[in-house]
Amino acid sequence: MPEIARRAAEAKARLERVSASATSADGAVTVTVGTSGALQELSFGPRADELPRARLAQAVLATAKRAQLDAARQLTAVMAPVIGADSDAMQFLREQIPEPDVPAEEPHREPRRNPPADDDFGGPILRRDR
């Protein structure tokens, strides 16, 4: 019994320190999550200023999911020695922490440039009389 209590106390201390960080491939987003996968920190690199809001939001979500996956792996690694790697309790724990669907990151593309206004609909909307 003292050995189990010692391992449990050690696991508890390790769990308190578990966090995981991930950075998007283009460096625009860095996310840190805790043991539960909850967001602890979010930062943006210089590249974030170049991304449209929708793309930036996608980068945040994809990066957070990668960090959550890492945190879940750390959690199961900490708990395996305490409850047994092949035990029913470990199986239950794994079922409670499903691996998130981590989307592949899209490469950053330069935004399309709009043609000059004079080319829209065959000519300018406003004309000056000369």
Tab-separated table of C-alpha atoms in Angstrom:
chain	number	residue	atom	x	y	z
A	1	MET	CA	0.000	0.000	0.000
A	2	PRO	CA	2.767	2.560	0.744
A	3	GLU	CA	4.246	1.922	-2.726
A	4	ILE	CA	0.920	2.656	-4.424
A	5	ALA	CA	0.513	5.839	-2.391
A	6	ARG	CA	4.028	6.952	-3.303
A	7	ARG	CA	3.450	6.340	-7.015
A	8	ALA	CA	0.113	8.154	-6.852
A	9	ALA	CA	1.696	11.173	-5.146
A	10	GLU	CA	4.479	11.208	-7.708
A	11	ALA	CA	1.990	11.000	-10.565
A	12	LYS	CA	-0.059	13.827	-9.065
A	13	ALA	CA	3.026	16.048	-8.880
A	14	ARG	CA	3.951	15.221	-12.482
A	15	LEU	CA	0.405	15.866	-13.692
A	16	GLU	CA	0.496	19.344	-12.185
A	17	ARG	CA	3.481	20.119	-14.421
A	18	VAL	CA	2.124	18.619	-17.633
A	19	SER	CA	1.672	21.091	-20.450
A	20	ALA	CA	2.170	20.892	-24.143
A	21	SER	CA	2.986	23.511	-26.735
A	22	ALA	CA	2.714	23.481	-30.495
A	23	THR	CA	3.596	26.005	-33.159
A	24	SER	CA	2.036	26.216	-36.611
A	25	ALA	CA	4.306	25.303	-39.502
A	26	ASP	CA	4.533	28.924	-40.629
A	27	GLY	CA	5.256	30.197	-37.100
A	28	ALA	CA	2.120	32.349	-37.015
A	29	VAL	CA	0.612	30.668	-33.936
A	30	THR	CA	1.958	29.075	-30.755
A	31	VAL	CA	-0.435	27.417	-28.318
A	32	THR	CA	0.164	25.923	-24.861
A	33	VAL	CA	-2.414	23.688	-23.163
A	34	GLY	CA	-2.586	22.003	-19.770
A	35	THR	CA	-3.314	18.419	-18.762
A	36	SER	CA	-6.997	18.709	-19.618
A	37	GLY	CA	-6.242	20.294	-22.980
A	38	ALA	CA	-7.445	23.687	-21.781
A	39	LEU	CA	-5.759	26.654	-23.387
A	40	GLN	CA	-3.104	28.211	-21.125
A	41	GLU	CA	-1.286	30.467	-23.538
A	42	LEU	CA	-1.706	31.750	-27.067
A	43	SER	CA	0.815	33.857	-28.947
A	44	PHE	CA	1.124	35.122	-32.477
A	45	GLY	CA	4.295	35.424	-34.498
A	46	PRO	CA	4.932	38.109	-37.117
A	47	ARG	CA	3.454	35.874	-39.811
A	48	ALA	CA	0.011	36.119	-38.146
A	49	ASP	CA	-0.355	39.702	-39.395
A	50	GLU	CA	-0.262	38.433	-42.981
A	51	LEU	CA	-3.059	35.887	-42.602
A	52	PRO	CA	-6.743	36.548	-43.194
A	53	ARG	CA	-8.800	36.148	-40.016
A	54	ALA	CA	-10.409	32.889	-41.145
A	55	ARG	CA	-7.014	31.349	-41.911
A	56	LEU	CA	-5.613	32.579	-38.601
A	57	ALA	CA	-8.562	31.037	-36.741
A	58	GLN	CA	-7.949	27.723	-38.531
A	59	ALA	CA	-4.277	27.879	-37.589
A	60	VAL	CA	-5.155	28.470	-33.919
A	61	LEU	CA	-7.540	25.501	-33.840
A	62	ALA	CA	-5.213	23.120	-35.684
A	63	THR	CA	-2.258	24.109	-33.495
A	64	ALA	CA	-4.317	23.763	-30.307
A	65	LYS	CA	-5.419	20.273	-31.352
A	66	ARG	CA	-1.801	19.231	-31.897
A	67	ALA	CA	-0.886	20.530	-28.436
A	68	GLN	CA	-3.891	18.738	-26.907
A	69	LEU	CA	-2.785	15.482	-28.508
A	70	ASP	CA	0.666	15.886	-26.971
A	71	ALA	CA	-0.846	16.676	-23.542
A	72	ALA	CA	-3.043	13.559	-23.740
A	73	ARG	CA	-0.009	11.418	-24.553
A	74	GLN	CA	1.858	12.885	-21.581
A	75	LEU	CA	-1.126	12.210	-19.318
A	76	THR	CA	-1.324	8.552	-20.287
A	77	ALA	CA	2.471	8.200	-19.898
A	78	VAL	CA	2.262	9.578	-16.352
A	79	MET	CA	-0.680	7.396	-15.384
A	80	ALA	CA	0.507	4.090	-16.915
A	81	PRO	CA	2.927	3.210	-14.062
A	82	VAL	CA	0.272	4.037	-11.456
A	83	ILE	CA	-2.699	2.157	-12.858
A	84	GLY	CA	-0.977	-0.294	-15.201
A	85	ALA	CA	-0.393	0.191	-18.918
A	86	ASP	CA	-2.739	-2.651	-19.900
A	87	SER	CA	-5.267	-2.346	-17.086
A	88	ASP	CA	-8.983	-1.755	-17.429
A	89	ALA	CA	-8.455	1.579	-15.670
A	90	MET	CA	-5.917	2.629	-18.316
A	91	GLN	CA	-8.262	1.554	-21.088
A	92	PHE	CA	-11.001	3.636	-19.454
A	93	LEU	CA	-8.635	6.627	-19.240
A	94	ARG	CA	-7.741	6.313	-22.921
A	95	GLU	CA	-11.438	6.221	-23.823
A	96	GLN	CA	-12.015	9.431	-21.857
A	97	ILE	CA	-9.272	11.223	-23.774
A	98	PRO	CA	-10.058	10.566	-27.406
A	99	GLU	CA	-7.382	11.680	-29.814
A	100	PRO	CA	-8.540	14.844	-31.533
A	101	ASP	CA	-8.847	14.954	-35.283
A	102	VAL	CA	-5.809	17.047	-36.155
A	103	PRO	CA	-6.194	18.673	-39.569
A	104	ALA	CA	-3.168	19.047	-41.776
A	105	GLU	CA	-1.962	22.603	-42.016
A	106	GLU	CA	-2.537	24.401	-45.274
A	107	PRO	CA	0.470	26.150	-46.726
A	108	HIS	CA	0.280	29.922	-46.612
A	109	ARG	CA	-0.566	31.439	-49.966
A	110	GLU	CA	-0.101	35.032	-50.916
A	111	PRO	CA	-3.460	36.826	-51.119
A	112	ARG	CA	-4.854	37.387	-54.580
A	113	ARG	CA	-4.617	40.948	-55.693
A	114	ASN	CA	-7.822	42.576	-56.863
A	115	PRO	CA	-7.658	44.069	-60.339
A	116	PRO	CA	-7.753	47.836	-60.546
A	117	ALA	CA	-11.232	49.312	-60.234
A	118	ASP	CA	-11.088	50.550	-63.818
A	119	ASP	CA	-11.212	46.927	-65.013
A	120	ASP	CA	-14.397	46.090	-63.095
A	121	PHE	CA	-17.422	45.793	-65.354
A	122	GLY	CA	-15.657	47.371	-68.277
A	123	GLY	CA	-14.740	50.729	-66.735
A	124	PRO	CA	-14.698	52.983	-63.707
A	125	ILE	CA	-17.838	53.582	-61.710
A	126	LEU	CA	-17.175	57.293	-61.308
A	127	ARG	CA	-15.915	59.398	-64.190
A	128	ARG	CA	-14.650	62.898	-64.242
A	129	ASP	CA	-15.975	65.257	-66.890
A	130	ARG	CA	-13.199	66.985	-68.757
